[in-house]
Short mmCIF file of C-alpha atoms in Angstrom, two decimals:
data_model
loop_
_atom_site.label_atom_id
_atom_site.label_comp_id
_atom_site.label_asym_id
_atom_site.label_seq_id
_atom_site.Cartn_x
_atom_site.Cartn_y
_atom_site.Cartn_z
CA MET S 5 4.09 10.42 14.43
CA ASP S 6 -0.06 9.94 13.90
CA THR S 7 -1.64 7.57 11.45
CA MET S 8 -4.89 7.41 9.99
CA LYS S 9 -7.01 3.98 9.16
CA LEU S 10 -9.58 4.89 5.97
CA HIS S 11 -11.95 2.98 3.95
CA LEU S 12 -12.12 3.54 0.56
CA LYS S 13 -14.55 2.61 -2.02
CA VAL S 14 -12.81 2.44 -5.47
CA TRP S 15 -14.36 2.21 -8.50
CA ARG S 16 -12.72 -0.89 -10.44
CA GLN S 17 -13.28 -1.77 -13.57
CA LYS S 18 -11.56 -4.08 -16.60
CA ASN S 19 -11.74 -2.15 -19.38
CA LYS S 20 -14.20 0.61 -21.10
CA ASN S 21 -16.76 -2.66 -22.24
CA ASP S 22 -16.38 -3.77 -17.87
CA LYS S 23 -19.67 -2.78 -16.13
CA GLY S 24 -17.69 -1.95 -13.83
CA ARG S 25 -18.05 -1.81 -9.81
CA MET S 26 -17.34 0.27 -6.18
CA VAL S 27 -14.55 -1.93 -4.43
CA SER S 28 -14.30 -1.51 -0.50
CA TYR S 29 -10.15 -1.35 1.05
CA GLU S 30 -9.14 -0.77 3.62
CA ALA S 31 -6.05 2.17 3.85
CA ASN S 32 -3.75 1.21 6.79
CA ASN S 33 -1.08 3.37 8.56
CA ILE S 34 -1.75 6.50 6.02
CA SER S 35 0.06 9.46 7.54
CA GLU S 36 -1.32 12.84 7.33
CA HIS S 37 1.53 14.21 5.44
CA MET S 38 1.06 11.88 2.56
CA SER S 39 -0.48 12.66 -0.89
CA PHE S 40 -3.76 11.48 -1.82
CA LEU S 41 -1.75 9.77 -4.43
CA GLU S 42 0.83 8.54 -2.01
CA MET S 43 -2.05 7.10 -0.04
CA LEU S 44 -3.12 4.95 -3.24
CA ASP S 45 0.35 3.80 -3.60
CA VAL S 46 0.30 2.34 0.37
CA VAL S 47 -3.03 0.84 -0.81
CA ASN S 48 -1.51 -0.88 -3.80
CA ASP S 49 1.43 -1.96 -2.29
CA ASP S 50 -0.73 -4.21 0.18
CA LEU S 51 -2.92 -5.19 -3.04
CA ILE S 52 -0.18 -6.42 -4.74
CA LYS S 53 1.92 -8.05 -1.87
CA LYS S 54 -1.64 -9.90 -1.19
CA GLY S 55 -1.18 -11.07 -5.41
CA ASP S 56 -4.51 -8.84 -5.90
CA GLU S 57 -4.18 -6.58 -8.84
CA PRO S 58 -3.49 -2.68 -8.37
CA ILE S 59 -5.77 -0.23 -8.70
CA ALA S 60 -4.73 1.68 -11.94
CA PHE S 61 -4.98 5.46 -11.66
CA ASP S 62 -2.99 7.95 -13.83
CA HIS S 63 -0.21 10.05 -13.15
CA ASP S 64 3.22 11.98 -13.87
CA CYS S 65 5.07 15.00 -12.29
CA ARG S 66 3.07 15.00 -9.08
CA GLU S 67 3.48 18.62 -8.77
CA GLY S 68 0.33 20.05 -10.00
CA ILE S 69 2.01 20.94 -13.37
CA CYS S 70 0.57 18.13 -16.02
CA GLY S 71 -3.24 17.32 -14.96
CA ALA S 72 -2.48 14.03 -15.14
CA CYS S 73 -4.57 12.54 -11.88
CA SER S 74 -7.50 13.20 -12.32
CA MET S 75 -9.76 11.36 -9.93
CA VAL S 76 -13.56 12.02 -8.36
CA ILE S 77 -12.95 12.39 -4.99
CA ASN S 78 -16.18 12.11 -2.23
CA GLY S 79 -18.14 13.22 -5.60
CA VAL S 80 -16.06 16.25 -5.95
CA PRO S 81 -13.18 16.45 -9.24
CA HIS S 82 -9.79 16.71 -7.10
CA GLY S 83 -11.19 16.60 -3.70
CA PRO S 84 -12.18 18.57 -1.64
CA GLU S 85 -9.51 21.58 -1.44
CA LYS S 86 -10.47 24.36 -4.01
CA GLY S 87 -8.06 25.23 -6.33
CA THR S 88 -5.51 22.02 -5.80
CA THR S 89 -4.85 18.95 -8.20
CA THR S 90 -5.35 15.37 -6.58
CA CYS S 91 -1.64 15.08 -6.58
CA GLN S 92 -1.31 17.97 -4.33
CA LEU S 93 -4.26 16.84 -2.11
CA HIS S 94 -2.83 15.99 1.34
CA MET S 95 -4.19 13.67 3.84
CA ARG S 96 -4.56 16.28 6.39
CA LYS S 97 -7.97 17.04 4.85
CA PHE S 98 -9.06 13.32 6.03
CA LYS S 99 -10.16 12.69 8.89
CA ASP S 100 -9.17 9.11 11.19
CA GLY S 101 -12.11 6.41 10.16
CA ASP S 102 -13.31 8.71 7.23
CA THR S 103 -14.91 6.42 4.10
CA ILE S 104 -13.77 8.36 0.70
CA PHE S 105 -15.33 7.24 -2.62
CA ILE S 106 -12.89 7.50 -5.80
CA GLU S 107 -14.18 7.82 -9.00
CA PRO S 108 -13.24 8.53 -12.50
CA TRP S 109 -14.12 11.39 -14.89
CA ARG S 110 -17.63 10.55 -15.78
CA ALA S 111 -18.19 11.78 -19.86
CA LYS S 112 -18.76 10.00 -23.00
CA ALA S 113 -16.01 11.76 -24.53
CA PHE S 114 -13.68 10.27 -21.51
CA PRO S 115 -14.55 6.34 -21.70
CA VAL S 116 -12.77 4.79 -19.00
CA VAL S 117 -9.45 3.03 -19.82
CA LYS S 118 -9.05 0.68 -16.68
CA ASP S 119 -10.26 1.75 -12.58
CA LEU S 120 -9.77 5.31 -12.49
CA LEU S 121 -7.79 6.23 -15.91
CA VAL S 122 -10.43 7.47 -18.46
CA ASP S 123 -8.87 8.33 -21.87
CA ARG S 124 -8.62 12.23 -21.90
CA SER S 125 -7.16 11.85 -26.02
CA ALA S 126 -10.66 13.99 -27.25
CA PHE S 127 -9.01 16.95 -26.02
CA ASP S 128 -5.50 16.14 -27.98
CA ARG S 129 -7.58 16.18 -31.10
CA ILE S 130 -9.08 19.46 -29.98
CA ILE S 131 -5.51 20.90 -29.40
CA GLN S 132 -4.83 19.68 -32.85
CA ALA S 133 -7.61 21.09 -34.69
CA GLY S 134 -6.02 24.78 -33.85
CA GLY S 135 -5.13 25.25 -30.21
CA TYR S 136 -1.80 26.54 -31.94
CA VAL S 137 -0.07 29.23 -34.01
CA SER S 138 0.96 28.46 -37.72
CA ILE S 139 2.04 32.02 -38.64
CA ASN S 140 5.60 32.50 -39.71
CA THR S 141 6.44 35.20 -37.17
CA GLY S 142 10.25 34.66 -38.02
CA GLY S 143 12.98 34.59 -35.95
CA ALA S 144 12.20 35.02 -31.91
CA PRO S 145 11.83 38.74 -31.23
CA ASP S 146 13.01 40.17 -28.07
CA GLY S 147 10.71 40.05 -25.32
CA ASN S 148 9.89 43.56 -25.09
CA ALA S 149 9.86 44.33 -29.11
CA LEU S 150 6.55 43.70 -29.06
CA PRO S 151 4.41 46.19 -26.76
CA ILE S 152 1.34 44.30 -25.14
CA PRO S 153 -1.28 45.98 -22.97
CA LYS S 154 -0.85 44.69 -19.56
CA VAL S 155 -4.77 43.34 -19.11
CA ASP S 156 -4.23 41.49 -22.21
CA ALA S 157 -0.89 40.07 -20.73
CA ASP S 158 -2.20 39.18 -17.65
CA LEU S 159 -5.47 37.27 -19.04
CA ALA S 160 -3.53 35.49 -21.25
CA MET S 161 -1.35 34.09 -19.00
CA ASP S 162 -4.66 33.41 -16.71
CA ALA S 163 -5.98 31.33 -19.57
CA ALA S 164 -2.59 29.71 -20.14
CA THR S 165 -2.36 28.29 -16.68
CA CYS S 166 -5.17 25.44 -17.97
CA ILE S 167 -3.73 22.20 -17.27
CA GLY S 168 -6.13 20.40 -19.23
CA CYS S 169 -7.01 18.11 -16.34
CA GLY S 170 -10.71 17.73 -17.53
CA ALA S 171 -11.90 18.81 -14.05
CA CYS S 172 -14.25 20.94 -15.83
CA VAL S 173 -15.72 18.15 -18.08
CA ALA S 174 -16.10 15.86 -14.70
CA ALA S 175 -17.75 18.64 -12.99
CA CYS S 176 -20.27 19.68 -15.35
CA LYS S 177 -23.87 17.93 -15.72
CA ASN S 178 -23.46 18.35 -19.50
CA ALA S 179 -19.56 17.00 -19.74
CA SER S 180 -19.09 20.19 -21.22
CA ALA S 181 -15.64 21.26 -22.09
CA MET S 182 -15.91 25.19 -22.35
CA LEU S 183 -14.39 25.95 -19.88
CA PHE S 184 -10.97 24.22 -21.47
CA VAL S 185 -11.47 25.20 -24.80
CA SER S 186 -12.16 28.95 -23.81
CA ALA S 187 -9.16 28.95 -21.93
CA LYS S 188 -6.80 27.42 -24.92
CA VAL S 189 -8.75 29.51 -27.99
CA SER S 190 -8.14 32.78 -25.36
CA HIS S 191 -4.88 32.67 -24.38
CA LEU S 192 -3.74 32.55 -28.17
CA ALA S 193 -6.38 35.18 -29.37
CA LEU S 194 -5.20 37.61 -26.66
CA LEU S 195 -1.94 37.78 -27.59
CA PRO S 196 -0.20 39.76 -31.41
CA GLN S 197 0.96 35.78 -32.43
CA GLY S 198 -2.15 34.06 -32.50
CA ALA S 199 -4.60 37.31 -33.14
CA VAL S 200 -3.61 36.88 -36.83
CA GLU S 201 -5.74 33.14 -37.32
CA LYS S 202 -8.01 33.41 -34.34
CA LYS S 203 -10.78 33.41 -36.35
CA ASP S 204 -10.11 30.07 -38.01
CA ARG S 205 -8.90 28.30 -34.73
CA VAL S 206 -12.43 29.51 -33.13
CA ARG S 207 -14.21 28.20 -35.41
CA LYS S 208 -12.08 24.49 -35.99
CA MET S 209 -11.54 24.04 -32.17
CA VAL S 210 -15.55 24.18 -31.19
CA LYS S 211 -16.53 22.21 -34.35
CA ALA S 212 -13.60 19.67 -32.96
CA MET S 213 -15.41 20.03 -29.41
CA ASP S 214 -18.73 19.15 -30.62
CA LYS S 215 -17.90 16.08 -32.70
CA GLU S 216 -15.89 14.61 -29.67
CA GLY S 217 -19.71 14.52 -28.07
CA PHE S 218 -18.62 17.20 -25.30
CA GLY S 219 -22.40 19.02 -24.19
CA ASN S 220 -23.38 22.10 -23.58
CA CYS S 221 -22.47 24.71 -21.19
CA THR S 222 -25.18 25.38 -18.86
CA ASN S 223 -23.72 28.48 -17.20
CA GLN S 224 -23.86 26.92 -13.92
CA TYR S 225 -20.34 27.60 -12.74
CA GLU S 226 -19.44 24.20 -11.55
CA CYS S 227 -16.54 24.02 -13.87
CA GLU S 228 -14.61 27.03 -12.34
CA ALA S 229 -15.33 25.84 -9.13
CA ALA S 230 -14.02 22.35 -9.97
CA CYS S 231 -10.67 23.94 -11.59
CA PRO S 232 -7.71 23.21 -10.02
CA LYS S 233 -6.02 26.22 -11.50
CA GLU S 234 -8.92 28.37 -10.94
CA ILE S 235 -9.99 29.21 -14.53
CA SER S 236 -12.99 31.66 -14.64
CA VAL S 237 -15.77 31.36 -16.84
CA ASN S 238 -15.39 34.81 -18.18
CA PHE S 239 -13.02 33.04 -21.13
CA ILE S 240 -16.65 31.22 -21.88
CA THR S 241 -17.97 34.37 -22.68
CA ARG S 242 -15.02 35.09 -25.00
CA LEU S 243 -15.54 32.43 -26.92
CA ASN S 244 -18.36 32.71 -27.50
CA ARG S 245 -18.03 36.39 -28.57
CA GLU S 246 -15.09 34.98 -30.89
CA TYR S 247 -17.39 32.21 -32.36
CA ILE S 248 -20.08 34.89 -33.16
CA SER S 249 -18.01 37.23 -34.93
CA SER S 250 -15.67 35.00 -36.86
#
């Protein structure tokens, strides 16, 4: 099996108060079939054997579902492959001898906890502000008992695919969370269960977003380009419309 040697430039930061710095590492014997996180596991194993502190990074499912594997690779959130999370990015996208720069999300609302790990609890607080259905809808109805136009159902599903990773924030020069919030507002507002309180929801969630310190949208579509689930910026239009009419 062919293996690669890679030169890594990794952001190391002890805590949110530390200044932080880029540190060089060598990644040896890396298979093209490894995922990006598996490559970092190999690097960390070598660091531990040497008695050095391993690189801290976030991960969970490693299946492109949870959104935890958030890091900027060569200046691009989640790396060079479109519509792919970091954990699903494979090393065959790189070449032997490549230099790879790895950094955390850069946003005021996502303070660095350590190295590549950031605190994304701001997203949780936005959801807590209104990203749910609180109306008593009774018992679970039959799936076909409540007719929903296919267009609306498809749009709601498209919005619901957002995994809340924060790539949209990391890609935006203003660190805007508009794509995330618009997806969460839209997937509920489009369905009958969520339509009842949609006006109250959008006001609360936008207010929470502003309180967390996220920037404003400048319509440059960087968020859509970086999104691993390819959420459309059209949902931001829907968010603005819902907010204006609320």
